[in-house]
Amino acid sequence: MESTFAFLNPEPVFQGSPHGGADDGYLRGLRVALQPSISVRDWPAEAGSVALSGFTALEDATVVQRLRQAGAYLRGYTRMSEFGFGLGGGEAGAALAEGADIELVLDLMGESRAAAARWKVSAFKPSYSLVSRLGIVGLIPSMECCGLVAPDLGTIRKTLQTVAGPDDLDFSLLDEETPDLSARTIDPAATTVGLIREAADGLSTERQEAFHTSARYLESRGFTLKELSLPDFALFSLVHRIIGSVEASSATGRYDSVRYGPRAPGARNWNEMYLRSRDAAFGTFLKSFLLQGAFFQFNRYEAFEAACRIRAQLVTEMANLCLRAEYLLLPTPQDTPPGPTVGAPADRPASLSATYAQFDSTLFANVTGQPALYLPPTADGTRPGFQLSGAALSDGALLSLGEHLLSDANGEEW
Amino acid sequence: MDYEAVVGLEIHVELNCATKMFCDCPNRPGDEPNINVCPTCLWLPGALPRLSEQALEKAALLCLALGAELQPLCAFDQKVYYYPDLPKGYQLSQAHLPLSRGGAIDITGEDGAPRRLRIHHIHMEEDVAKLVHEMEGRTPIGLVDFNRAGTPLVEIVTEPDFRTPHEAMEFLKALRTQIRYGGASECSMENGTMRADANISIRPRGTTQMNTKVEVKNMNSVRHVGDAIAYEIERQTASVESGEPVVLHTRLWDPDKKVTSPMRAKFEGPCVPDPSVPVIRLSGEWIAEMRARLPEMPTVRAERLATEYGLAPDEALTVSADPQVADFFEALAAQEIEPRTALHWLTTQLLPAVKDTRQELSVCRVTPARLGALLKMMAAGKINANAAREVLTRMFHTDDTPEAIVAAQGFTQVSDPDALGAMVQQVLDEQPAAVADYRGGQVKALGFLVGRVMQASGGKANPKVIRELLTDRLSAAE
Ligand SMILES: [Zn+2]
């Protein structure tokens, strides 16, 4: 059977911190699977794209440096969708079944959370500007973030504590000290969870049902549920489509087959070489996204500007909702089953619209930059699945809420 | 019909920063190709831009030196175009929220009246890589040098306030002076640290319409800018008069043929906000700190030089035009060198010599202290002007003190009347005709005799003493 890993660490066993330096032992022995969009020196960081085939990372991403420093073992690169956009053709989450304790999955529109839903594990998308993007081969710089996928939240928290925090080499990060990421006690009686009414609009009956089951479960655990309204919730998807595609269009402008990547033959000049090589390198699905971005950039710039204004407004509105409830409950991502065999192309969505429908409940956090947590349901159905969120940089508290829900200490029949 | 030109300038200035704009690579574009590069300025996957603090400071100083208003909020955009000199497919520039707005430069028009030429805005920008075209055997090849990729630039965009080539040239000269004062750039059009493009259109004199403009590039001196604008005004006038409409395009100035010719423009898309460089917020305190760093500006300095040292207004302007020259002058004056002597030696001796030896005044061996010591010896009568010029020439090639050079070369002036008396008598004996001329009322003959004595002394005699001795003896013998 073909491995879910596209590349395995040539160092077969954990040998302590590399380069002779002592590690601090915080993650000692933790086996980390990485998507090949996260640079590891000398590894083929091809980001799931033909355009990067043959490209070898020159430096460790900041995230990787910190993992090594903490004594984690980098197990290898997984197979990922083209630049991590959507889950089609990738194997996000599958490495957990092949001896990885945690997998780092680039979250552009909810991929880490959707992968976790598929594999019935947990996923955490940190706040934007909490984790360095240096060394991440990205697609949508203002929305993407390193998602953490693992069976248990303890591993996710320790990994987040390791990789988060200021980086002299990423100026988009916070200058201030890292917010408190330690565990804290959750008192349900003193905690309000907001439920955005419009987030359930347009969902299938099943997903609406699941959403309300999650809400009832929270109530049964003693939390106060508060219904909130965000009439513009549907605009998250539109804003992501416009801004995300424009950013992707310019972010992929550098793939010209000059320095790396296959060069299409037969070109008579540099311009033809660019055009042919790019045509051959990008998949149809990604191309439709890039072309859409180019369209907004060159033909409908005013729509892009409007999307930027709406985005700013949505950020404010969500921040205001977070003042009315400490946490937010959102529908879980569409539960798509894993592909039939590991390594085979998974169910690739046919179109951009289908992909956006798949991520309709997750991409809000990529647009606003706030953290989001996915918790899987139990196999016996005694506890439903959740997607929870909170104010930007409330990551530590959000993980604590998750830990509280997963512990059955206070569980009652419901 | 009588036409007038409407001209606006776009001036790129390379900031003299230690590093590039978004990485720590040395800002030395002229080094051996492709040695000053890193993943950021090569834009390899995973690289992130990090705006240099020094680039921001220098750009801000430049804005303040031009009287522009720094904006509390500015941001970088992506200027999208695909070309081999730009491997990431966009240039980081500021299209929507520039670093500063406003500002102006005052010049004197051809009619002698003051003219104020306004600046629309100034923005920061990274330079792109340099393309080098060579032949490999018979095949033309294009090479890319990334040393220049990411070099910090600012672009100064003026209002279309210019009507004549003279105004554009005067503006550029004043702009250069003020930016040099701010210490942000050397602003040499010849070395490419300042590049000016002109947008030129014409309209019937007295109207206010804005017609289709033509952009002219590739002028690498202030003179060329004037010539190109003059040529383009003539060309467009002839074209309009023959019934041909002006179409929007870009032209290149050919300095040899002195004509402009159309060039193929690069495809340029719109500018979208860059998501990787954070927006820049400038606090009032930071702006005040930058303002405090700005030295006294040239026009203010010229006024002070005139009152403090008694220089004529045009002399003061000339000296203040270059901060290095003005600093040198003031350093000489501070050593109690008579200001007129200091000005004379600086402008007629030192600056031409510095230019001849292709040095920079600020780093040349002849420091204000050394030149001051030389001029003091001259003032004290220890050497004469001829010897001082000789010594100055030697000072460019040695670090010896002027005193040591004078002693070693025997340049010490001879002022002793007894020592000079014999030489004077000998010349009088040898030149009876000149003596007769002088006695016959031809005063000029005295100069000739002085020259002969100087020659006899090997240039060391004190001319003042010779003159006294000669007049004494010529009148005594009468
Ligand atoms: Zn660099």
PDB file of N, CA and C in Angstrom, chain A residues 286-363:
ATOM      1  N   LEU A 286      -7.463  24.849  -9.705  1.00  0.00           N
ATOM      2  CA  LEU A 286      -6.736  26.022  -9.227  1.00  0.00           C
ATOM      3  C   LEU A 286      -6.804  27.139 -10.267  1.00  0.00           C
ATOM      4  N   LYS A 287      -6.672  26.758 -11.539  1.00  0.00           N
ATOM      5  CA  LYS A 287      -6.710  27.767 -12.602  1.00  0.00           C
ATOM      6  C   LYS A 287      -8.012  28.560 -12.557  1.00  0.00           C
ATOM      7  N   SER A 288      -9.117  27.851 -12.294  1.00  0.00           N
ATOM      8  CA  SER A 288     -10.388  28.577 -12.277  1.00  0.00           C
ATOM      9  C   SER A 288     -10.377  29.622 -11.157  1.00  0.00           C
ATOM     10  N   PHE A 289      -9.707  29.290 -10.050  1.00  0.00           N
ATOM     11  CA  PHE A 289      -9.605  30.237  -8.930  1.00  0.00           C
ATOM     12  C   PHE A 289      -8.704  31.417  -9.312  1.00  0.00           C
ATOM     13  N   LEU A 290      -7.560  31.106  -9.938  1.00  0.00           N
ATOM     14  CA  LEU A 290      -6.612  32.159 -10.310  1.00  0.00           C
ATOM     15  C   LEU A 290      -7.207  33.083 -11.368  1.00  0.00           C
ATOM     16  N   LEU A 291      -7.914  32.502 -12.320  1.00  0.00           N
ATOM     17  CA  LEU A 291      -8.515  33.315 -13.376  1.00  0.00           C
ATOM     18  C   LEU A 291      -9.581  34.230 -12.790  1.00  0.00           C
ATOM     19  N   GLN A 292     -10.304  33.689 -11.801  1.00  0.00           N
ATOM     20  CA  GLN A 292     -11.309  34.520 -11.148  1.00  0.00           C
ATOM     21  C   GLN A 292     -10.625  35.703 -10.458  1.00  0.00           C
ATOM     22  N   GLY A 293      -9.499  35.425  -9.800  1.00  0.00           N
ATOM     23  CA  GLY A 293      -8.749  36.500  -9.142  1.00  0.00           C
ATOM     24  C   GLY A 293      -8.270  37.528 -10.144  1.00  0.00           C
ATOM     25  N   ALA A 294      -7.726  37.065 -11.261  1.00  0.00           N
ATOM     26  CA  ALA A 294      -7.239  37.987 -12.287  1.00  0.00           C
ATOM     27  C   ALA A 294      -8.398  38.830 -12.825  1.00  0.00           C
ATOM     28  N   PHE A 295      -9.564  38.208 -12.941  1.00  0.00           N
ATOM     29  CA  PHE A 295     -10.732  38.937 -13.433  1.00  0.00           C
ATOM     30  C   PHE A 295     -11.082  40.094 -12.489  1.00  0.00           C
ATOM     31  N   PHE A 296     -11.136  39.803 -11.181  1.00  0.00           N
ATOM     32  CA  PHE A 296     -11.478  40.876 -10.236  1.00  0.00           C
ATOM     33  C   PHE A 296     -10.395  41.947 -10.216  1.00  0.00           C
ATOM     34  N   GLN A 297      -9.151  41.506 -10.331  1.00  0.00           N
ATOM     35  CA  GLN A 297      -8.055  42.459 -10.270  1.00  0.00           C
ATOM     36  C   GLN A 297      -8.028  43.382 -11.494  1.00  0.00           C
ATOM     37  N   PHE A 298      -8.211  42.820 -12.651  1.00  0.00           N
ATOM     38  CA  PHE A 298      -8.045  43.610 -13.871  1.00  0.00           C
ATOM     39  C   PHE A 298      -9.356  44.177 -14.418  1.00  0.00           C
ATOM     40  N   ASN A 299     -10.475  43.460 -14.192  1.00  0.00           N
ATOM     41  CA  ASN A 299     -11.725  43.904 -14.808  1.00  0.00           C
ATOM     42  C   ASN A 299     -12.756  44.432 -13.830  1.00  0.00           C
ATOM     43  N   ARG A 300     -12.676  44.017 -12.583  1.00  0.00           N
ATOM     44  CA  ARG A 300     -13.693  44.434 -11.609  1.00  0.00           C
ATOM     45  C   ARG A 300     -13.027  44.879 -10.329  1.00  0.00           C
ATOM     46  N   TYR A 301     -12.086  45.816 -10.490  1.00  0.00           N
ATOM     47  CA  TYR A 301     -11.330  46.234  -9.316  1.00  0.00           C
ATOM     48  C   TYR A 301     -12.238  46.823  -8.241  1.00  0.00           C
ATOM     49  N   GLU A 302     -13.311  47.495  -8.691  1.00  0.00           N
ATOM     50  CA  GLU A 302     -14.222  48.109  -7.711  1.00  0.00           C
ATOM     51  C   GLU A 302     -14.905  47.040  -6.859  1.00  0.00           C
ATOM     52  N   ALA A 303     -15.112  45.857  -7.441  1.00  0.00           N
ATOM     53  CA  ALA A 303     -15.700  44.761  -6.653  1.00  0.00           C
ATOM     54  C   ALA A 303     -14.702  44.300  -5.591  1.00  0.00           C
ATOM     55  N   PHE A 304     -13.429  44.270  -5.968  1.00  0.00           N
ATOM     56  CA  PHE A 304     -12.390  43.896  -4.996  1.00  0.00           C
ATOM     57  C   PHE A 304     -12.348  44.915  -3.854  1.00  0.00           C
ATOM     58  N   GLU A 305     -12.406  46.195  -4.228  1.00  0.00           N
ATOM     59  CA  GLU A 305     -12.384  47.239  -3.188  1.00  0.00           C
ATOM     60  C   GLU A 305     -13.588  47.114  -2.268  1.00  0.00           C
ATOM     61  N   ALA A 306     -14.751  46.821  -2.865  1.00  0.00           N
ATOM     62  CA  ALA A 306     -15.959  46.646  -2.051  1.00  0.00           C
ATOM     63  C   ALA A 306     -15.774  45.465  -1.109  1.00  0.00           C
ATOM     64  N   ALA A 307     -15.186  44.387  -1.611  1.00  0.00           N
ATOM     65  CA  ALA A 307     -14.962  43.202  -0.781  1.00  0.00           C
ATOM     66  C   ALA A 307     -14.048  43.536   0.400  1.00  0.00           C
ATOM     67  N   CYS A 308     -13.033  44.388   0.157  1.00  0.00           N
ATOM     68  CA  CYS A 308     -12.132  44.774   1.247  1.00  0.00           C
ATOM     69  C   CYS A 308     -12.886  45.572   2.310  1.00  0.00           C
ATOM     70  N   ARG A 309     -13.778  46.458   1.856  1.00  0.00           N
ATOM     71  CA  ARG A 309     -14.579  47.237   2.823  1.00  0.00           C
ATOM     72  C   ARG A 309     -15.493  46.317   3.626  1.00  0.00           C
ATOM     73  N   ILE A 310     -16.136  45.381   2.905  1.00  0.00           N
ATOM     74  CA  ILE A 310     -17.056  44.465   3.593  1.00  0.00           C
ATOM     75  C   ILE A 310     -16.281  43.597   4.587  1.00  0.00           C
ATOM     76  N   ARG A 311     -15.068  43.210   4.184  1.00  0.00           N
ATOM     77  CA  ARG A 311     -14.261  42.389   5.099  1.00  0.00           C
ATOM     78  C   ARG A 311     -14.010  43.143   6.408  1.00  0.00           C
ATOM     79  N   ALA A 312     -13.622  44.407   6.293  1.00  0.00           N
ATOM     80  CA  ALA A 312     -13.351  45.200   7.491  1.00  0.00           C
ATOM     81  C   ALA A 312     -14.596  45.283   8.372  1.00  0.00           C
ATOM     82  N   GLN A 313     -15.726  45.416   7.706  1.00  0.00           N
ATOM     83  CA  GLN A 313     -16.993  45.492   8.434  1.00  0.00           C
ATOM     84  C   GLN A 313     -17.298  44.167   9.141  1.00  0.00           C
ATOM     85  N   LEU A 314     -17.074  43.072   8.452  1.00  0.00           N
ATOM     86  CA  LEU A 314     -17.327  41.754   9.043  1.00  0.00           C
ATOM     87  C   LEU A 314     -16.425  41.516  10.253  1.00  0.00           C
ATOM     88  N   VAL A 315     -15.170  41.957  10.145  1.00  0.00           N
ATOM     89  CA  VAL A 315     -14.241  41.797  11.268  1.00  0.00           C
ATOM     90  C   VAL A 315     -14.804  42.526  12.487  1.00  0.00           C
ATOM     91  N   THR A 316     -15.280  43.750  12.265  1.00  0.00           N
ATOM     92  CA  THR A 316     -15.846  44.533  13.371  1.00  0.00           C
ATOM     93  C   THR A 316     -17.097  43.864  13.937  1.00  0.00           C
ATOM     94  N   GLU A 317     -17.967  43.415  13.052  1.00  0.00           N
ATOM     95  CA  GLU A 317     -19.215  42.803  13.518  1.00  0.00           C
ATOM     96  C   GLU A 317     -18.945  41.544  14.336  1.00  0.00           C
ATOM     97  N   MET A 318     -17.999  40.731  13.874  1.00  0.00           N
ATOM     98  CA  MET A 318     -17.688  39.515  14.626  1.00  0.00           C
ATOM     99  C   MET A 318     -17.054  39.872  15.969  1.00  0.00           C
ATOM    100  N   ALA A 319     -16.200  40.895  15.973  1.00  0.00           N
ATOM    101  CA  ALA A 319     -15.577  41.298  17.241  1.00  0.00           C
ATOM    102  C   ALA A 319     -16.655  41.767  18.209  1.00  0.00           C
ATOM    103  N   ASN A 320     -17.657  42.477  17.682  1.00  0.00           N
ATOM    104  CA  ASN A 320     -18.755  42.931  18.541  1.00  0.00           C
ATOM    105  C   ASN A 320     -19.545  41.756  19.103  1.00  0.00           C
ATOM    106  N   LEU A 321     -19.773  40.737  18.269  1.00  0.00           N
ATOM    107  CA  LEU A 321     -20.488  39.553  18.770  1.00  0.00           C
ATOM    108  C   LEU A 321     -19.688  38.894  19.883  1.00  0.00           C
ATOM    109  N   CYS A 322     -18.357  38.914  19.755  1.00  0.00           N
ATOM    110  CA  CYS A 322     -17.519  38.287  20.772  1.00  0.00           C
ATOM    111  C   CYS A 322     -17.523  39.079  22.078  1.00  0.00           C
ATOM    112  N   LEU A 323     -18.023  40.304  22.040  1.00  0.00           N
ATOM    113  CA  LEU A 323     -18.180  41.058  23.287  1.00  0.00           C
ATOM    114  C   LEU A 323     -19.461  40.629  24.001  1.00  0.00           C
ATOM    115  N   ARG A 324     -20.397  40.066  23.225  1.00  0.00           N
ATOM    116  CA  ARG A 324     -21.685  39.682  23.814  1.00  0.00           C
ATOM    117  C   ARG A 324     -21.686  38.227  24.280  1.00  0.00           C
ATOM    118  N   ALA A 325     -20.736  37.451  23.803  1.00  0.00           N
ATOM    119  CA  ALA A 325     -20.601  36.062  24.257  1.00  0.00           C
ATOM    120  C   ALA A 325     -19.124  35.703  24.189  1.00  0.00           C
ATOM    121  N   GLU A 326     -18.604  35.004  25.208  1.00  0.00           N
ATOM    122  CA  GLU A 326     -17.172  34.683  25.226  1.00  0.00           C
ATOM    123  C   GLU A 326     -16.775  33.784  24.062  1.00  0.00           C
ATOM    124  N   TYR A 327     -17.699  32.866  23.727  1.00  0.00           N
ATOM    125  CA  TYR A 327     -17.392  31.918  22.652  1.00  0.00           C
ATOM    126  C   TYR A 327     -18.526  31.903  21.645  1.00  0.00           C
ATOM    127  N   LEU A 328     -18.222  31.436  20.453  1.00  0.00           N
ATOM    128  CA  LEU A 328     -19.254  31.317  19.423  1.00  0.00           C
ATOM    129  C   LEU A 328     -19.347  29.852  19.006  1.00  0.00           C
ATOM    130  N   LEU A 329     -20.556  29.400  18.789  1.00  0.00           N
ATOM    131  CA  LEU A 329     -20.779  28.047  18.270  1.00  0.00           C
ATOM    132  C   LEU A 329     -21.176  28.177  16.807  1.00  0.00           C
ATOM    133  N   LEU A 330     -20.521  27.398  15.965  1.00  0.00           N
ATOM    134  CA  LEU A 330     -20.831  27.437  14.536  1.00  0.00           C
ATOM    135  C   LEU A 330     -21.060  26.026  14.028  1.00  0.00           C
ATOM    136  N   PRO A 331     -21.743  25.897  12.887  1.00  0.00           N
ATOM    137  CA  PRO A 331     -21.953  24.557  12.332  1.00  0.00           C
ATOM    138  C   PRO A 331     -20.611  23.906  12.003  1.00  0.00           C
ATOM    139  N   THR A 332     -20.572  22.599  12.103  1.00  0.00           N
ATOM    140  CA  THR A 332     -19.343  21.880  11.761  1.00  0.00           C
ATOM    141  C   THR A 332     -19.215  21.809  10.247  1.00  0.00           C
ATOM    142  N   PRO A 333     -17.974  21.647   9.765  1.00  0.00           N
ATOM    143  CA  PRO A 333     -17.801  21.568   8.309  1.00  0.00           C
ATOM    144  C   PRO A 333     -18.499  20.334   7.734  1.00  0.00           C
ATOM    145  N   GLN A 334     -18.769  20.390   6.448  1.00  0.00           N
ATOM    146  CA  GLN A 334     -19.409  19.261   5.785  1.00  0.00           C
ATOM    147  C   GLN A 334     -18.584  18.013   5.976  1.00  0.00           C
ATOM    148  N   ASP A 335     -19.243  16.962   6.391  1.00  0.00           N
ATOM    149  CA  ASP A 335     -18.541  15.728   6.736  1.00  0.00           C
ATOM    150  C   ASP A 335     -18.365  14.877   5.487  1.00  0.00           C
ATOM    151  N   THR A 336     -17.231  15.062   4.816  1.00  0.00           N
ATOM    152  CA  THR A 336     -16.994  14.253   3.621  1.00  0.00           C
ATOM    153  C   THR A 336     -16.147  13.049   4.012  1.00  0.00           C
ATOM    154  N   PRO A 337     -16.535  11.852   3.606  1.00  0.00           N
ATOM    155  CA  PRO A 337     -15.794  10.658   4.012  1.00  0.00           C
ATOM    156  C   PRO A 337     -14.424  10.604   3.358  1.00  0.00           C
ATOM    157  N   PRO A 338     -13.464   9.920   4.009  1.00  0.00           N
ATOM    158  CA  PRO A 338     -12.139   9.786   3.405  1.00  0.00           C
ATOM    159  C   PRO A 338     -12.212   9.033   2.073  1.00  0.00           C
ATOM    160  N   GLY A 339     -11.210   9.239   1.262  1.00  0.00           N
ATOM    161  CA  GLY A 339     -11.164   8.560  -0.030  1.00  0.00           C
ATOM    162  C   GLY A 339     -11.091   7.051   0.169  1.00  0.00           C
ATOM    163  N   PRO A 340     -11.435   6.286  -0.847  1.00  0.00           N
ATOM    164  CA  PRO A 340     -11.489   4.841  -0.720  1.00  0.00           C
ATOM    165  C   PRO A 340     -10.144   4.223  -0.331  1.00  0.00           C
ATOM    166  N   THR A 341      -9.063   4.651  -0.985  1.00  0.00           N
ATOM    167  CA  THR A 341      -7.752   4.111  -0.599  1.00  0.00           C
ATOM    168  C   THR A 341      -6.798   5.258  -0.363  1.00  0.00           C
ATOM    169  N   VAL A 342      -5.900   5.048   0.568  1.00  0.00           N
ATOM    170  CA  VAL A 342      -4.903   6.073   0.849  1.00  0.00           C
ATOM    171  C   VAL A 342      -4.058   6.287  -0.396  1.00  0.00           C
ATOM    172  N   GLY A 343      -3.812   7.540  -0.722  1.00  0.00           N
ATOM    173  CA  GLY A 343      -2.972   7.837  -1.875  1.00  0.00           C
ATOM    174  C   GLY A 343      -3.771   8.066  -3.135  1.00  0.00           C
ATOM    175  N   ALA A 344      -4.978   7.529  -3.189  1.00  0.00           N
ATOM    176  CA  ALA A 344      -5.791   7.775  -4.385  1.00  0.00           C
ATOM    177  C   ALA A 344      -6.389   9.165  -4.293  1.00  0.00           C
ATOM    178  N   PRO A 345      -6.619   9.806  -5.426  1.00  0.00           N
ATOM    179  CA  PRO A 345      -7.202  11.137  -5.362  1.00  0.00           C
ATOM    180  C   PRO A 345      -8.555  11.081  -4.641  1.00  0.00           C
ATOM    181  N   ALA A 346      -8.715  11.952  -3.675  1.00  0.00           N
ATOM    182  CA  ALA A 346      -9.973  11.960  -2.931  1.00  0.00           C
ATOM    183  C   ALA A 346     -11.048  12.620  -3.781  1.00  0.00           C
ATOM    184  N   ASP A 347     -12.223  12.714  -3.199  1.00  0.00           N
ATOM    185  CA  ASP A 347     -13.353  13.279  -3.924  1.00  0.00           C
ATOM    186  C   ASP A 347     -13.090  14.743  -4.236  1.00  0.00           C
ATOM    187  N   ARG A 348     -12.643  15.009  -5.400  1.00  0.00           N
ATOM    188  CA  ARG A 348     -12.300  16.372  -5.795  1.00  0.00           C
ATOM    189  C   ARG A 348     -13.581  17.116  -6.157  1.00  0.00           C
ATOM    190  N   PRO A 349     -13.825  18.239  -5.516  1.00  0.00           N
ATOM    191  CA  PRO A 349     -15.041  18.965  -5.871  1.00  0.00           C
ATOM    192  C   PRO A 349     -14.962  19.410  -7.318  1.00  0.00           C
ATOM    193  N   ALA A 350     -16.088  19.412  -7.956  1.00  0.00           N
ATOM    194  CA  ALA A 350     -16.108  19.689  -9.381  1.00  0.00           C
ATOM    195  C   ALA A 350     -15.866  21.150  -9.690  1.00  0.00           C
ATOM    196  N   SER A 351     -16.227  22.005  -8.780  1.00  0.00           N
ATOM    197  CA  SER A 351     -16.178  23.426  -9.124  1.00  0.00           C
ATOM    198  C   SER A 351     -15.823  24.256  -7.914  1.00  0.00           C
ATOM    199  N   LEU A 352     -15.521  25.523  -8.158  1.00  0.00           N
ATOM    200  CA  LEU A 352     -15.256  26.449  -7.075  1.00  0.00           C
ATOM    201  C   LEU A 352     -16.476  26.564  -6.173  1.00  0.00           C
ATOM    202  N   SER A 353     -17.649  26.618  -6.802  1.00  0.00           N
ATOM    203  CA  SER A 353     -18.868  26.788  -6.009  1.00  0.00           C
ATOM    204  C   SER A 353     -19.058  25.619  -5.056  1.00  0.00           C
ATOM    205  N   ALA A 354     -18.803  24.385  -5.548  1.00  0.00           N
ATOM    206  CA  ALA A 354     -18.953  23.216  -4.688  1.00  0.00           C
ATOM    207  C   ALA A 354     -17.942  23.279  -3.546  1.00  0.00           C
ATOM    208  N   THR A 355     -16.721  23.742  -3.838  1.00  0.00           N
ATOM    209  CA  THR A 355     -15.707  23.845  -2.800  1.00  0.00           C
ATOM    210  C   THR A 355     -16.126  24.863  -1.753  1.00  0.00           C
ATOM    211  N   TYR A 356     -16.599  26.019  -2.231  1.00  0.00           N
ATOM    212  CA  TYR A 356     -17.029  27.040  -1.273  1.00  0.00           C
ATOM    213  C   TYR A 356     -18.202  26.546  -0.432  1.00  0.00           C
ATOM    214  N   ALA A 357     -19.065  25.722  -1.027  1.00  0.00           N
ATOM    215  CA  ALA A 357     -20.193  25.169  -0.266  1.00  0.00           C
ATOM    216  C   ALA A 357     -19.665  24.237   0.823  1.00  0.00           C
ATOM    217  N   GLN A 358     -18.601  23.487   0.475  1.00  0.00           N
ATOM    218  CA  GLN A 358     -18.030  22.552   1.443  1.00  0.00           C
ATOM    219  C   GLN A 358     -17.459  23.281   2.669  1.00  0.00           C
ATOM    220  N   PHE A 359     -16.975  24.507   2.445  1.00  0.00           N
ATOM    221  CA  PHE A 359     -16.325  25.238   3.543  1.00  0.00           C
ATOM    222  C   PHE A 359     -17.183  26.392   4.059  1.00  0.00           C
ATOM    223  N   ASP A 360     -18.494  26.344   3.755  1.00  0.00           N
ATOM    224  CA  ASP A 360     -19.345  27.493   4.084  1.00  0.00           C
ATOM    225  C   ASP A 360     -19.367  27.848   5.564  1.00  0.00           C
ATOM    226  N   SER A 361     -19.108  26.872   6.436  1.00  0.00           N
ATOM    227  CA  SER A 361     -19.207  27.178   7.867  1.00  0.00           C
ATOM    228  C   SER A 361     -17.840  27.454   8.492  1.00  0.00           C
ATOM    229  N   THR A 362     -16.768  27.312   7.726  1.00  0.00           N
ATOM    230  CA  THR A 362     -15.433  27.474   8.327  1.00  0.00           C
ATOM    231  C   THR A 362     -14.717  28.726   7.865  1.00  0.00           C
ATOM    232  N   LEU A 363     -15.032  29.232   6.651  1.00  0.00           N
ATOM    233  CA  LEU A 363     -14.153  30.276   6.119  1.00  0.00           C
ATOM    234  C   LEU A 363     -14.309  31.624   6.801  1.00  0.00           C
TER     235      LEU A 363
END
